[in-house]
Amino acid sequence: MLRLPTVFRQMRPVSRVLAPHLTRAYAKDVKFGADARALMLQGVDLLADAVAVTMGPK
């Protein structure tokens, strides 16, 4: 009997199989301060709106 996690471990992602040299490793842009807080709040508001739409009214 095959277990699902074992099957998933044996499968390789198609993108890595077809083009293993296209792995991207970009540097992270770490921000601090008021601008970072504003961007974080903007993302949280966007996520809250998306969840409100999918879950409906209370």
mmCIF file of N, CA and C in Angstrom:
data_model
loop_
_atom_site.group_PDB
_atom_site.id
_atom_site.type_symbol
_atom_site.label_atom_id
_atom_site.label_comp_id
_atom_site.label_asym_id
_atom_site.label_seq_id
_atom_site.Cartn_x
_atom_site.Cartn_y
_atom_site.Cartn_z
ATOM 1 N N MET A 1 0.842 -1.179 0.000
ATOM 2 C CA MET A 1 0.000 0.000 0.000
ATOM 3 C C MET A 1 0.885 1.239 0.000
ATOM 4 N N LEU A 2 0.613 2.163 -0.894
ATOM 5 C CA LEU A 2 1.389 3.394 -0.974
ATOM 6 C C LEU A 2 0.777 4.462 -0.083
ATOM 7 N N ARG A 3 1.613 5.138 0.627
ATOM 8 C CA ARG A 3 1.142 6.251 1.442
ATOM 9 C C ARG A 3 1.332 7.534 0.658
ATOM 10 N N LEU A 4 0.424 8.449 0.833
ATOM 11 C CA LEU A 4 0.435 9.678 0.049
ATOM 12 C C LEU A 4 1.714 10.495 0.224
ATOM 13 N N PRO A 5 2.228 10.711 1.442
ATOM 14 C CA PRO A 5 3.472 11.476 1.558
ATOM 15 C C PRO A 5 4.643 10.820 0.830
ATOM 16 N N THR A 6 4.694 9.487 0.828
ATOM 17 C CA THR A 6 5.761 8.787 0.125
ATOM 18 C C THR A 6 5.658 9.025 -1.367
ATOM 19 N N VAL A 7 4.458 9.009 -1.885
ATOM 20 C CA VAL A 7 4.252 9.254 -3.314
ATOM 21 C C VAL A 7 4.678 10.668 -3.667
ATOM 22 N N PHE A 8 4.324 11.641 -2.828
ATOM 23 C CA PHE A 8 4.694 13.029 -3.101
ATOM 24 C C PHE A 8 6.209 13.227 -3.035
ATOM 25 N N ARG A 9 6.868 12.533 -2.117
ATOM 26 C CA ARG A 9 8.319 12.667 -2.012
ATOM 27 C C ARG A 9 9.013 12.114 -3.243
ATOM 28 N N GLN A 10 8.454 11.077 -3.831
ATOM 29 C CA GLN A 10 9.076 10.462 -4.995
ATOM 30 C C GLN A 10 8.848 11.280 -6.257
ATOM 31 N N MET A 11 7.814 12.086 -6.273
ATOM 32 C CA MET A 11 7.532 12.920 -7.439
ATOM 33 C C MET A 11 8.458 14.124 -7.424
ATOM 34 N N ARG A 12 8.941 14.529 -8.570
ATOM 35 C CA ARG A 12 9.765 15.733 -8.665
ATOM 36 C C ARG A 12 8.951 16.808 -9.352
ATOM 37 N N PRO A 13 9.107 18.042 -8.939
ATOM 38 C CA PRO A 13 8.386 19.120 -9.618
ATOM 39 C C PRO A 13 8.778 19.180 -11.090
ATOM 40 N N VAL A 14 7.813 19.438 -11.931
ATOM 41 C CA VAL A 14 8.040 19.445 -13.377
ATOM 42 C C VAL A 14 9.054 20.509 -13.757
ATOM 43 N N SER A 15 8.985 21.679 -13.121
ATOM 44 C CA SER A 15 9.886 22.764 -13.494
ATOM 45 C C SER A 15 11.346 22.395 -13.239
ATOM 46 N N ARG A 16 11.626 21.674 -12.157
ATOM 47 C CA ARG A 16 13.010 21.287 -11.878
ATOM 48 C C ARG A 16 13.478 20.176 -12.805
ATOM 49 N N VAL A 17 12.562 19.342 -13.235
ATOM 50 C CA VAL A 17 12.939 18.254 -14.133
ATOM 51 C C VAL A 17 13.264 18.811 -15.512
ATOM 52 N N LEU A 18 12.442 19.736 -15.993
ATOM 53 C CA LEU A 18 12.631 20.268 -17.338
ATOM 54 C C LEU A 18 13.774 21.269 -17.421
ATOM 55 N N ALA A 19 13.947 22.093 -16.400
ATOM 56 C CA ALA A 19 14.963 23.137 -16.447
ATOM 57 C C ALA A 19 15.624 23.293 -15.078
ATOM 58 N N PRO A 20 16.543 22.396 -14.730
ATOM 59 C CA PRO A 20 17.155 22.485 -13.400
ATOM 60 C C PRO A 20 18.055 23.702 -13.233
ATOM 61 N N HIS A 21 18.529 24.283 -14.326
ATOM 62 C CA HIS A 21 19.431 25.426 -14.240
ATOM 63 C C HIS A 21 18.686 26.748 -14.033
ATOM 64 N N LEU A 22 17.372 26.736 -14.006
ATOM 65 C CA LEU A 22 16.603 27.967 -13.858
ATOM 66 C C LEU A 22 16.194 28.242 -12.415
ATOM 67 N N THR A 23 16.886 27.663 -11.458
ATOM 68 C CA THR A 23 16.584 27.930 -10.059
ATOM 69 C C THR A 23 16.990 29.360 -9.745
ATOM 70 N N ARG A 24 16.072 30.104 -9.164
ATOM 71 C CA ARG A 24 16.342 31.509 -8.865
ATOM 72 C C ARG A 24 16.596 31.669 -7.376
ATOM 73 N N ALA A 25 17.618 32.407 -7.043
ATOM 74 C CA ALA A 25 17.937 32.687 -5.649
ATOM 75 C C ALA A 25 18.177 34.188 -5.516
ATOM 76 N N TYR A 26 17.099 34.926 -5.365
ATOM 77 C CA TYR A 26 17.206 36.373 -5.259
ATOM 78 C C TYR A 26 17.499 36.783 -3.825
ATOM 79 N N ALA A 27 18.140 37.920 -3.679
ATOM 80 C CA ALA A 27 18.367 38.480 -2.351
ATOM 81 C C ALA A 27 17.060 39.059 -1.828
ATOM 82 N N LYS A 28 16.886 39.000 -0.537
ATOM 83 C CA LYS A 28 15.677 39.537 0.087
ATOM 84 C C LYS A 28 15.855 41.028 0.335
ATOM 85 N N ASP A 29 14.793 41.772 0.159
ATOM 86 C CA ASP A 29 14.800 43.202 0.434
ATOM 87 C C ASP A 29 14.135 43.401 1.790
ATOM 88 N N VAL A 30 14.936 43.588 2.826
ATOM 89 C CA VAL A 30 14.430 43.732 4.185
ATOM 90 C C VAL A 30 14.266 45.213 4.479
ATOM 91 N N LYS A 31 13.063 45.580 4.893
ATOM 92 C CA LYS A 31 12.781 46.985 5.181
ATOM 93 C C LYS A 31 12.424 47.155 6.641
ATOM 94 N N PHE A 32 12.762 48.310 7.190
ATOM 95 C CA PHE A 32 12.454 48.655 8.565
ATOM 96 C C PHE A 32 11.859 50.054 8.586
ATOM 97 N N GLY A 33 11.166 50.379 9.647
ATOM 98 C CA GLY A 33 10.689 51.739 9.833
ATOM 99 C C GLY A 33 9.234 51.914 9.458
ATOM 100 N N ALA A 34 8.860 53.185 9.309
ATOM 101 C CA ALA A 34 7.462 53.538 9.058
ATOM 102 C C ALA A 34 6.984 53.042 7.697
ATOM 103 N N ASP A 35 7.855 53.088 6.688
ATOM 104 C CA ASP A 35 7.433 52.624 5.364
ATOM 105 C C ASP A 35 7.166 51.119 5.364
ATOM 106 N N ALA A 36 7.967 50.373 6.100
ATOM 107 C CA ALA A 36 7.735 48.929 6.206
ATOM 108 C C ALA A 36 6.428 48.642 6.932
ATOM 109 N N ARG A 37 6.160 49.406 7.969
ATOM 110 C CA ARG A 37 4.908 49.224 8.716
ATOM 111 C C ARG A 37 3.701 49.524 7.831
ATOM 112 N N ALA A 38 3.785 50.571 7.017
ATOM 113 C CA ALA A 38 2.684 50.927 6.117
ATOM 114 C C ALA A 38 2.464 49.838 5.070
ATOM 115 N N LEU A 39 3.549 49.295 4.524
ATOM 116 C CA LEU A 39 3.414 48.222 3.536
ATOM 117 C C LEU A 39 2.830 46.961 4.160
ATOM 118 N N MET A 40 3.241 46.662 5.390
ATOM 119 C CA MET A 40 2.702 45.494 6.089
ATOM 120 C C MET A 40 1.211 45.671 6.354
ATOM 121 N N LEU A 41 0.809 46.854 6.779
ATOM 122 C CA LEU A 41 -0.602 47.131 7.039
ATOM 123 C C LEU A 41 -1.425 47.039 5.759
ATOM 124 N N GLN A 42 -0.855 47.501 4.661
ATOM 125 C CA GLN A 42 -1.542 47.414 3.370
ATOM 126 C C GLN A 42 -1.757 45.944 2.982
ATOM 127 N N GLY A 43 -0.757 45.103 3.197
ATOM 128 C CA GLY A 43 -0.887 43.682 2.894
ATOM 129 C C GLY A 43 -1.888 42.985 3.799
ATOM 130 N N VAL A 44 -1.896 43.353 5.076
ATOM 131 C CA VAL A 44 -2.849 42.760 6.019
ATOM 132 C C VAL A 44 -4.273 43.151 5.650
ATOM 133 N N ASP A 45 -4.477 44.405 5.266
ATOM 134 C CA ASP A 45 -5.810 44.844 4.844
ATOM 135 C C ASP A 45 -6.268 44.092 3.597
ATOM 136 N N LEU A 46 -5.366 43.890 2.657
ATOM 137 C CA LEU A 46 -5.700 43.154 1.438
ATOM 138 C C LEU A 46 -6.082 41.712 1.765
ATOM 139 N N LEU A 47 -5.327 41.083 2.646
ATOM 140 C CA LEU A 47 -5.631 39.714 3.051
ATOM 141 C C LEU A 47 -6.952 39.638 3.805
ATOM 142 N N ALA A 48 -7.212 40.605 4.681
ATOM 143 C CA ALA A 48 -8.470 40.619 5.435
ATOM 144 C C ALA A 48 -9.663 40.785 4.500
ATOM 145 N N ASP A 49 -9.522 41.622 3.481
ATOM 146 C CA ASP A 49 -10.603 41.789 2.506
ATOM 147 C C ASP A 49 -10.845 40.494 1.736
ATOM 148 N N ALA A 50 -9.780 39.801 1.358
ATOM 149 C CA ALA A 50 -9.930 38.545 0.622
ATOM 150 C C ALA A 50 -10.609 37.488 1.484
ATOM 151 N N VAL A 51 -10.238 37.409 2.748
ATOM 152 C CA VAL A 51 -10.850 36.431 3.646
ATOM 153 C C VAL A 51 -12.308 36.784 3.900
ATOM 154 N N ALA A 52 -12.616 38.065 4.027
ATOM 155 C CA ALA A 52 -13.998 38.490 4.260
ATOM 156 C C ALA A 52 -14.883 38.118 3.074
ATOM 157 N N VAL A 53 -14.353 38.234 1.868
ATOM 158 C CA VAL A 53 -15.133 37.890 0.676
ATOM 159 C C VAL A 53 -15.380 36.391 0.621
ATOM 160 N N THR A 54 -14.369 35.586 0.936
ATOM 161 C CA THR A 54 -14.525 34.138 0.815
ATOM 162 C C THR A 54 -15.341 33.542 1.957
ATOM 163 N N MET A 55 -15.288 34.143 3.141
ATOM 164 C CA MET A 55 -16.001 33.579 4.283
ATOM 165 C C MET A 55 -17.391 34.172 4.456
ATOM 166 N N GLY A 56 -17.646 35.298 3.833
ATOM 167 C CA GLY A 56 -18.965 35.908 3.932
ATOM 168 C C GLY A 56 -19.125 36.726 5.198
ATOM 169 N N PRO A 57 -20.306 37.285 5.385
ATOM 170 C CA PRO A 57 -20.535 38.123 6.562
ATOM 171 C C PRO A 57 -20.608 37.286 7.834
ATOM 172 N N LYS A 58 -20.413 37.951 8.957
ATOM 173 C CA LYS A 58 -20.487 37.251 10.247
ATOM 174 C C LYS A 58 -21.914 36.911 10.588
#
